[in-house]
PDB file of C-alpha atoms in Angstrom:
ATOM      1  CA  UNK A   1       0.000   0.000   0.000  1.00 42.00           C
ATOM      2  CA  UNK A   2       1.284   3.620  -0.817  1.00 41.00           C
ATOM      3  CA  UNK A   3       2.712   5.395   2.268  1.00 43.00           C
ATOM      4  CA  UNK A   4       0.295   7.773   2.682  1.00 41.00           C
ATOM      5  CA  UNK A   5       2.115  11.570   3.834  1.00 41.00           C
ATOM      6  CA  UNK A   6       0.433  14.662   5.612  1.00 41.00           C
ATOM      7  CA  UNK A   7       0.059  17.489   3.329  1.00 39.00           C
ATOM      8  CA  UNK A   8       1.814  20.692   4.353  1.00 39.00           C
ATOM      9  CA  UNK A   9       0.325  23.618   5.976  1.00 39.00           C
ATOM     10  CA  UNK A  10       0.392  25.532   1.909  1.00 36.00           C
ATOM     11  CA  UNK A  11      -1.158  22.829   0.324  1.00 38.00           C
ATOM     12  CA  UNK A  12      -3.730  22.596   2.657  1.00 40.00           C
ATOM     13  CA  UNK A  13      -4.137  26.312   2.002  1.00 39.00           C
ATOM     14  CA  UNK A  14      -4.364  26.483  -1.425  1.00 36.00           C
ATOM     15  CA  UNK A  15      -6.785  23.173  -1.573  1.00 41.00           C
ATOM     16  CA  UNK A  16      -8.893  25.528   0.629  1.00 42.00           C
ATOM     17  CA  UNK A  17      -9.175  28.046  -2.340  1.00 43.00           C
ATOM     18  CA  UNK A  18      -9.986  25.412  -5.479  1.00 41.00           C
ATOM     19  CA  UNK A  19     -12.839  24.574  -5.907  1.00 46.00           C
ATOM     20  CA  UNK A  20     -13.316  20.554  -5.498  1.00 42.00           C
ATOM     21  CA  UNK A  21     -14.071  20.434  -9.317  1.00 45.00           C
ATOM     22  CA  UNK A  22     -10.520  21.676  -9.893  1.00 44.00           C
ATOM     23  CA  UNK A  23      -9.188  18.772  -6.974  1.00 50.00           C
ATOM     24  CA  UNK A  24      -7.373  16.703  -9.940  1.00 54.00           C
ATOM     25  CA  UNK A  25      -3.903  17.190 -10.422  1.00 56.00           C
ATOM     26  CA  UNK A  26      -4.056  18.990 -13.830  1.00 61.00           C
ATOM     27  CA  UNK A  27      -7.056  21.254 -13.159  1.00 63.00           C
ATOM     28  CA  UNK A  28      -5.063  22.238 -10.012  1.00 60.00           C
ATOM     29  CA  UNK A  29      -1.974  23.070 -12.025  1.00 55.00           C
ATOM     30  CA  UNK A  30      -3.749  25.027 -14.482  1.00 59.00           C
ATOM     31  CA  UNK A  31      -5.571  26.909 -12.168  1.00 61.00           C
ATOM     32  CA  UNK A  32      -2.643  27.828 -10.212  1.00 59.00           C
ATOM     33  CA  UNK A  33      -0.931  28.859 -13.835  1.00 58.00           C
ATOM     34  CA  UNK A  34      -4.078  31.496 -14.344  1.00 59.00           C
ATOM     35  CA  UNK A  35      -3.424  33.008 -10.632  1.00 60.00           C
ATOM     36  CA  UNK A  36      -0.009  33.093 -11.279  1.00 53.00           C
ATOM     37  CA  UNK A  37      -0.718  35.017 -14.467  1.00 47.00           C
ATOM     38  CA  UNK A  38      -3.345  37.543 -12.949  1.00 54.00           C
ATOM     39  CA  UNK A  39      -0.575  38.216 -10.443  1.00 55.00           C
ATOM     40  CA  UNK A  40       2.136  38.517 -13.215  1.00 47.00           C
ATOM     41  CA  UNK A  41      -0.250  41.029 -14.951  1.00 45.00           C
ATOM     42  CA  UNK A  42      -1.007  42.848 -11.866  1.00 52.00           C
ATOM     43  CA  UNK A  43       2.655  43.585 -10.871  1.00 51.00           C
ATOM     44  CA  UNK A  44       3.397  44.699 -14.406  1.00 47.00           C
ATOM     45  CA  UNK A  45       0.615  47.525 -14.348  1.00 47.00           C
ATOM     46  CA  UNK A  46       2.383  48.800 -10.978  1.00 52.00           C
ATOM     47  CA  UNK A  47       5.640  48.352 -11.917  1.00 53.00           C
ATOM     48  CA  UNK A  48       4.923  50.216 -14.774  1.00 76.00           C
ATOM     49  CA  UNK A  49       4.211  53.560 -13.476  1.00 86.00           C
ATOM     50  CA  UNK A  50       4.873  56.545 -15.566  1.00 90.00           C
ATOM     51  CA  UNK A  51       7.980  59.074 -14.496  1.00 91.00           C
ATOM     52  CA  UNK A  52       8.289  62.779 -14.935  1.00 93.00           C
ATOM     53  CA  UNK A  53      10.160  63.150 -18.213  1.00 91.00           C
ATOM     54  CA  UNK A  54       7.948  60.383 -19.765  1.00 93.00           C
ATOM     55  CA  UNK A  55       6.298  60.709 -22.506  1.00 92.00           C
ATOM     56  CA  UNK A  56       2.400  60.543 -21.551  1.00 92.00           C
ATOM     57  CA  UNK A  57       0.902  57.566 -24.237  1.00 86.00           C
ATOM     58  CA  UNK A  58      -1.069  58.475 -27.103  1.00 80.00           C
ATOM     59  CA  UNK A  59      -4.731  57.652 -25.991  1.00 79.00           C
ATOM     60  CA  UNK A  60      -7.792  58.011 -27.733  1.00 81.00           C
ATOM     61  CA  UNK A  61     -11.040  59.366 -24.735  1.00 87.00           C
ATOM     62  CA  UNK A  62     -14.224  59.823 -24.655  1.00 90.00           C
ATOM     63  CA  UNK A  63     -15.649  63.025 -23.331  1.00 91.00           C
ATOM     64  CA  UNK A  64     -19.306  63.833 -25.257  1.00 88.00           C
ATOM     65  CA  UNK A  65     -20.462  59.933 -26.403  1.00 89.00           C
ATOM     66  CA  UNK A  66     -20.143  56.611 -25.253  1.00 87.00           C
ATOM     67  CA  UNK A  67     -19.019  56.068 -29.327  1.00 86.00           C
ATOM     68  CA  UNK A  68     -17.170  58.701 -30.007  1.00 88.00           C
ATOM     69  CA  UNK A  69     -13.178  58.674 -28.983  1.00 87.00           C
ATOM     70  CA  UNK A  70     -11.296  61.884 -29.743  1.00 84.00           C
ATOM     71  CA  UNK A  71      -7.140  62.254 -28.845  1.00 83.00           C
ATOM     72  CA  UNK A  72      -6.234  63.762 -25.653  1.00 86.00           C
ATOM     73  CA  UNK A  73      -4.813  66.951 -27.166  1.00 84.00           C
ATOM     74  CA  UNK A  74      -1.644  68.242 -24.821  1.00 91.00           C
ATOM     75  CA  UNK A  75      -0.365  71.198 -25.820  1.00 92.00           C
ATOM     76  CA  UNK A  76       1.655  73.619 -24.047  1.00 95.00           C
ATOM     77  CA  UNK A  77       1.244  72.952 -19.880  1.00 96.00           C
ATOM     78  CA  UNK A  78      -2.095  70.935 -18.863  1.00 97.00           C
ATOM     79  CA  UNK A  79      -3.033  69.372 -15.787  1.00 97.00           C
ATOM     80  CA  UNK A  80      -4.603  65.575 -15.818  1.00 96.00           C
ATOM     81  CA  UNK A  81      -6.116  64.974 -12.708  1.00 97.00           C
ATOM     82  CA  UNK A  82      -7.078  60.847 -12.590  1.00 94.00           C
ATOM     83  CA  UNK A  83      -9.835  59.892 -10.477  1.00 93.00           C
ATOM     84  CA  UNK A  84     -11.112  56.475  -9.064  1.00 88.00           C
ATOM     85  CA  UNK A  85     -14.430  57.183  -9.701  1.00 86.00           C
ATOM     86  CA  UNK A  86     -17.170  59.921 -10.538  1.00 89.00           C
ATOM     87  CA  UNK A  87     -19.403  60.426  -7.164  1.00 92.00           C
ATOM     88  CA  UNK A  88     -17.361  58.653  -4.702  1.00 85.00           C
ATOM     89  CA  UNK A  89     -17.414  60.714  -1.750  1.00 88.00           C
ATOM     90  CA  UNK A  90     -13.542  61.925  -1.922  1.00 90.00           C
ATOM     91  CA  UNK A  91     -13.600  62.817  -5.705  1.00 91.00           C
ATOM     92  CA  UNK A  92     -16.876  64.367  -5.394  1.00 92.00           C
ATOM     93  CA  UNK A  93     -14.519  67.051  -2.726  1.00 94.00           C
ATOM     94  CA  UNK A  94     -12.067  67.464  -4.543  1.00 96.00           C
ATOM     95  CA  UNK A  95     -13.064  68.417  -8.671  1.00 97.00           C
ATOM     96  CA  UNK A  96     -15.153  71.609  -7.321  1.00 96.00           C
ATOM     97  CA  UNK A  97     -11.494  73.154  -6.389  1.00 97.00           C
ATOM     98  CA  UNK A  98     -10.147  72.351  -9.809  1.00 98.00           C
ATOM     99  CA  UNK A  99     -13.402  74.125 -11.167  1.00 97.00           C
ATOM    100  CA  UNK A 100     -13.458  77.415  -9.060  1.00 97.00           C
ATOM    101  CA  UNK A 101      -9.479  77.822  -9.710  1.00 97.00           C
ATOM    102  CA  UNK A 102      -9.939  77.381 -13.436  1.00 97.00           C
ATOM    103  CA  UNK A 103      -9.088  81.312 -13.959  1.00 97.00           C
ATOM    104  CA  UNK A 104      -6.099  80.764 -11.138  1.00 97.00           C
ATOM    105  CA  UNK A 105      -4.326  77.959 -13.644  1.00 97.00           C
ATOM    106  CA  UNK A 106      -4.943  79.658 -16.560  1.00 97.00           C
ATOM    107  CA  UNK A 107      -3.449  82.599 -14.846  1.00 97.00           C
ATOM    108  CA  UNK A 108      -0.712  80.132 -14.446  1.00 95.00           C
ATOM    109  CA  UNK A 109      -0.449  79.269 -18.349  1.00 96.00           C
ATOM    110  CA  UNK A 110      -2.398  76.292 -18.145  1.00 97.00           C
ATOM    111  CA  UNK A 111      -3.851  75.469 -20.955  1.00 95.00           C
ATOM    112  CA  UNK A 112      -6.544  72.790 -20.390  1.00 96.00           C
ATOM    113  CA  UNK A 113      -7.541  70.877 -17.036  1.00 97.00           C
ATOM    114  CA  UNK A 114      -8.691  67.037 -18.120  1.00 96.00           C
ATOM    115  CA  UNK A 115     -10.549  65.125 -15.136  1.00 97.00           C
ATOM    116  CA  UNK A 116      -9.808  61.275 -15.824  1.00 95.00           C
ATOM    117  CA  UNK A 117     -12.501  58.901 -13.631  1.00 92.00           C
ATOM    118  CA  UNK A 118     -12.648  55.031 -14.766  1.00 90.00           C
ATOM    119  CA  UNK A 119     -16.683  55.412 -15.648  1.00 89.00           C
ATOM    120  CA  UNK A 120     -18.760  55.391 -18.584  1.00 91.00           C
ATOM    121  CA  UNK A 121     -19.716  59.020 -20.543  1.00 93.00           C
ATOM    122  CA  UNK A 122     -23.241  59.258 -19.244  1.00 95.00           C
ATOM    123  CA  UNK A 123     -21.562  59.249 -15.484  1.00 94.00           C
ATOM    124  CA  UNK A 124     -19.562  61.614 -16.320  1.00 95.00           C
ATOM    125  CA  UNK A 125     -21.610  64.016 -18.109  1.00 95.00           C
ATOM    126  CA  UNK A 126     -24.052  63.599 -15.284  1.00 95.00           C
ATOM    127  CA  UNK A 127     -21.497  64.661 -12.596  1.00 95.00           C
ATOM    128  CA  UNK A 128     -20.110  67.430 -14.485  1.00 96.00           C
ATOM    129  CA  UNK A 129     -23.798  68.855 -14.646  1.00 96.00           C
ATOM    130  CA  UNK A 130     -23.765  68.107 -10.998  1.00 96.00           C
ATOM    131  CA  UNK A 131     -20.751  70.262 -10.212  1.00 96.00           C
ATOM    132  CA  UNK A 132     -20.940  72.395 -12.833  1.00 96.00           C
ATOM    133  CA  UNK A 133     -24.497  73.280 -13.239  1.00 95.00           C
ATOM    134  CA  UNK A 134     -23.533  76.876 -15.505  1.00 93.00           C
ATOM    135  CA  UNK A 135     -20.778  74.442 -17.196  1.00 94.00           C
ATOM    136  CA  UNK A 136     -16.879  74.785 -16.792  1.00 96.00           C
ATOM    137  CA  UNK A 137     -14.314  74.679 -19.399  1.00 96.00           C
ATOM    138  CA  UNK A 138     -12.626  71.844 -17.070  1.00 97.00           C
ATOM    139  CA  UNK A 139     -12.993  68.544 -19.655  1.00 96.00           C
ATOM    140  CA  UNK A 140     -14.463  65.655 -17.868  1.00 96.00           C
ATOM    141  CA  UNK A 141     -13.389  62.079 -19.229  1.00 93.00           C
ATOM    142  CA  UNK A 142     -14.554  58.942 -19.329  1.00 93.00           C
ATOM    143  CA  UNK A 143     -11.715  56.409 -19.183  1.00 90.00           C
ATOM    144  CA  UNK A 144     -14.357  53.509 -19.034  1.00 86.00           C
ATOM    145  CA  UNK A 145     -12.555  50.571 -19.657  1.00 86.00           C
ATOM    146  CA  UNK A 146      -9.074  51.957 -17.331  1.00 84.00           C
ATOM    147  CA  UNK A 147      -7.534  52.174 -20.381  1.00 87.00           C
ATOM    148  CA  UNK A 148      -5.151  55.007 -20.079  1.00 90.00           C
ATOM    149  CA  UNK A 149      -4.902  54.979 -15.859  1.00 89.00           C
ATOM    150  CA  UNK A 150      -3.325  51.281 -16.581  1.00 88.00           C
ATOM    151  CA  UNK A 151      -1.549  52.701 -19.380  1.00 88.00           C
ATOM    152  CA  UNK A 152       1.207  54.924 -17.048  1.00 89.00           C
ATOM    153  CA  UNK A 153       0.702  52.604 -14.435  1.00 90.00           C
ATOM    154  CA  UNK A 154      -1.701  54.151 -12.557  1.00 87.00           C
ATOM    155  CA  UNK A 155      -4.298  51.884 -12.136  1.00 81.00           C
ATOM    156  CA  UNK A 156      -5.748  49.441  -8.887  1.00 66.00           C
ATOM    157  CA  UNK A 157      -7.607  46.606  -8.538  1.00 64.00           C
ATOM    158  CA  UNK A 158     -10.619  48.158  -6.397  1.00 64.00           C
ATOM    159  CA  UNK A 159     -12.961  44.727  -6.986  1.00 59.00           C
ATOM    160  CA  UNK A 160     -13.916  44.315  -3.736  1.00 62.00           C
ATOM    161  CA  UNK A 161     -15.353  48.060  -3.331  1.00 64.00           C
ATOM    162  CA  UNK A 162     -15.895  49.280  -6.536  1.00 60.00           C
ATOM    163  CA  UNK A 163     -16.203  46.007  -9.303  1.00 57.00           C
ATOM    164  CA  UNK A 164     -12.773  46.387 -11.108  1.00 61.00           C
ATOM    165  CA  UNK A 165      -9.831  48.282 -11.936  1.00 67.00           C
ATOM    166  CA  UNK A 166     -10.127  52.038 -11.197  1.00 76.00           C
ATOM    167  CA  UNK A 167      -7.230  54.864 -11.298  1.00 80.00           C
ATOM    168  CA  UNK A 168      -4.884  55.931  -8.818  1.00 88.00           C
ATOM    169  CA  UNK A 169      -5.744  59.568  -7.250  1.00 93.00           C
ATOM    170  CA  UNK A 170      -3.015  61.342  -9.038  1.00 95.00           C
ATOM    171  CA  UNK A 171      -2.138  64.721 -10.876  1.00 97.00           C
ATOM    172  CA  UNK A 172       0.139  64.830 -13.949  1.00 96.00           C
ATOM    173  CA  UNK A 173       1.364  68.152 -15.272  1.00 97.00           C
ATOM    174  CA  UNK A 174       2.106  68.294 -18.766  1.00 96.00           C
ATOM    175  CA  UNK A 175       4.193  70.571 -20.982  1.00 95.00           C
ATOM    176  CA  UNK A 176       3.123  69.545 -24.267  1.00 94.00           C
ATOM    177  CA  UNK A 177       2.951  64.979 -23.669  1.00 92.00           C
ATOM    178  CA  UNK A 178       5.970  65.043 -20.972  1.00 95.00           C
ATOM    179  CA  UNK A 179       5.427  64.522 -17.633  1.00 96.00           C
ATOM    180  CA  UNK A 180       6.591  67.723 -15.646  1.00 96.00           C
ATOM    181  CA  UNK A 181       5.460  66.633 -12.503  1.00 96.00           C
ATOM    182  CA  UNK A 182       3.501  63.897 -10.896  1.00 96.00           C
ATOM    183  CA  UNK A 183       1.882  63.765  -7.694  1.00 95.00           C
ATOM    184  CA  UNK A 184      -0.081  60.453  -6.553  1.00 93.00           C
ATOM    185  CA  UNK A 185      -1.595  60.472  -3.279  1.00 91.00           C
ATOM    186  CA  UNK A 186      -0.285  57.093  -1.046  1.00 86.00           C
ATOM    187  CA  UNK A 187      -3.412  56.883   0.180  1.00 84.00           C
ATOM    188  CA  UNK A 188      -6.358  57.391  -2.286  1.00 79.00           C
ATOM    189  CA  UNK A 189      -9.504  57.788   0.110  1.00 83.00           C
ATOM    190  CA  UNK A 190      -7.428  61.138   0.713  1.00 88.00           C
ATOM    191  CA  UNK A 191      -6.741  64.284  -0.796  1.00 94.00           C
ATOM    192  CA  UNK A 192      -3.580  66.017   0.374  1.00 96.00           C
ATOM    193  CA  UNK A 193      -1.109  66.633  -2.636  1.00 96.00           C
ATOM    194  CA  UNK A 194      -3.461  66.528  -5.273  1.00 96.00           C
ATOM    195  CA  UNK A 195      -5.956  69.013  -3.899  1.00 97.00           C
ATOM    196  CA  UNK A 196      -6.130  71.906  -6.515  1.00 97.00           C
ATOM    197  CA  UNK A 197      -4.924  74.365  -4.079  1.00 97.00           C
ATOM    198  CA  UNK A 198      -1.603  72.515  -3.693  1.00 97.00           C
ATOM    199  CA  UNK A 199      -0.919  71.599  -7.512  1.00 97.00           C
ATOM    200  CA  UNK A 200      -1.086  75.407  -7.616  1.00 96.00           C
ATOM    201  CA  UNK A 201       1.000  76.748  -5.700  1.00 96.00           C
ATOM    202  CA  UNK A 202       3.399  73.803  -6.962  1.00 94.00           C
ATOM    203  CA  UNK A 203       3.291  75.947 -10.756  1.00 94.00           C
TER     204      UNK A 203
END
């Protein structure tokens, strides 16, 4: 009869996690390939994180339709301020700064202000009426699929709270598509560097 040996404290662990459909030897190997993979890919979007003197990646957004994208024009100095999501409680205090300084960055020479949040065009059409009821030249887009927050490394996997991938709270400061600055805030439930008021006095 085989000897029959005690399985170790991991493999009991990771048996915990398969489901007992996937309690075979080769269903457990592949499934353990896929998690390695979705790990793989998640370190590579971090690790990938864009750097002032970058050049900020050609991306096509959508700002007016759900079917319509148009380039994100950066010309000059802009400011991109990414979002996690249109709403939420800490982005809905922070955008209104952006919008009552508008006059203060232009002062400033800044040419456009771009508010990235990871949600479709109808959200964020609806929440620039919100905050802007008399409308604001401050352009409000819909990076719905993450797209361009996971393109300079800025995205997160916010599944448990908010069903996906969303961006990083950040600021990027653009003269023409280089980075001139970047601020991300470590924590993004918080606004302390990115807070209009602060990327201000940093121009």
């Amino acid at each position: 009869m085989p000897e029959i040996r005690p399985r170790s404290a991991m493999t009991n662990s990771i048996a915990a996690t398969v489901p007992i459909s996937y309690k075979s030897p080769s269903l457990l190997f592949n499934s353990l390939i896929k998690l390695f993979y979705i790990q793989l890919y998640r370190s590579i979007i971090m690790s990938a994180r864009i750097q002032v003197g970058d050049v900020v990646p050609a991306q096509s957004v959508k700002e007016n339709a759900p079917d319509t994208a148009i380039p994100l024009l950066l010309k000059g100095k802009n400011i991109i301020v990414g979002v996690p999501g249109a709403f939420t409680g800490t982005c809905h205090a922070q955008i209104p700064g952006y919008i009552e300084a508008y006059n203060d960055f232009k002062a400033k020479g800044v040419n456009e202000i771009y508010v990235l949040s990871v949600n479709d065009t109808f959200v964020t059409k609806a929440w620039k009426e919100n905050l802007a009821p008399k409308g604001s030249p401050v352009h409000f887009i819909a990076d719905d699929t993450a797209a361009f927050a996971k393109s300079i490394g800025l995205a997160f996997d916010a599944t448990p709270i908010l069903g996906g991938f969303r961006s990083l709270r950040y600021v990027i400061v653009t003269n023409d598509d280089k980075v001139a600055s970047l601020a991300v805030e470590p924590d993004p439930s918080k606004i302390t560097i990115t807070a209009a008021s602060a990327v201000l006095a940093s121009l």
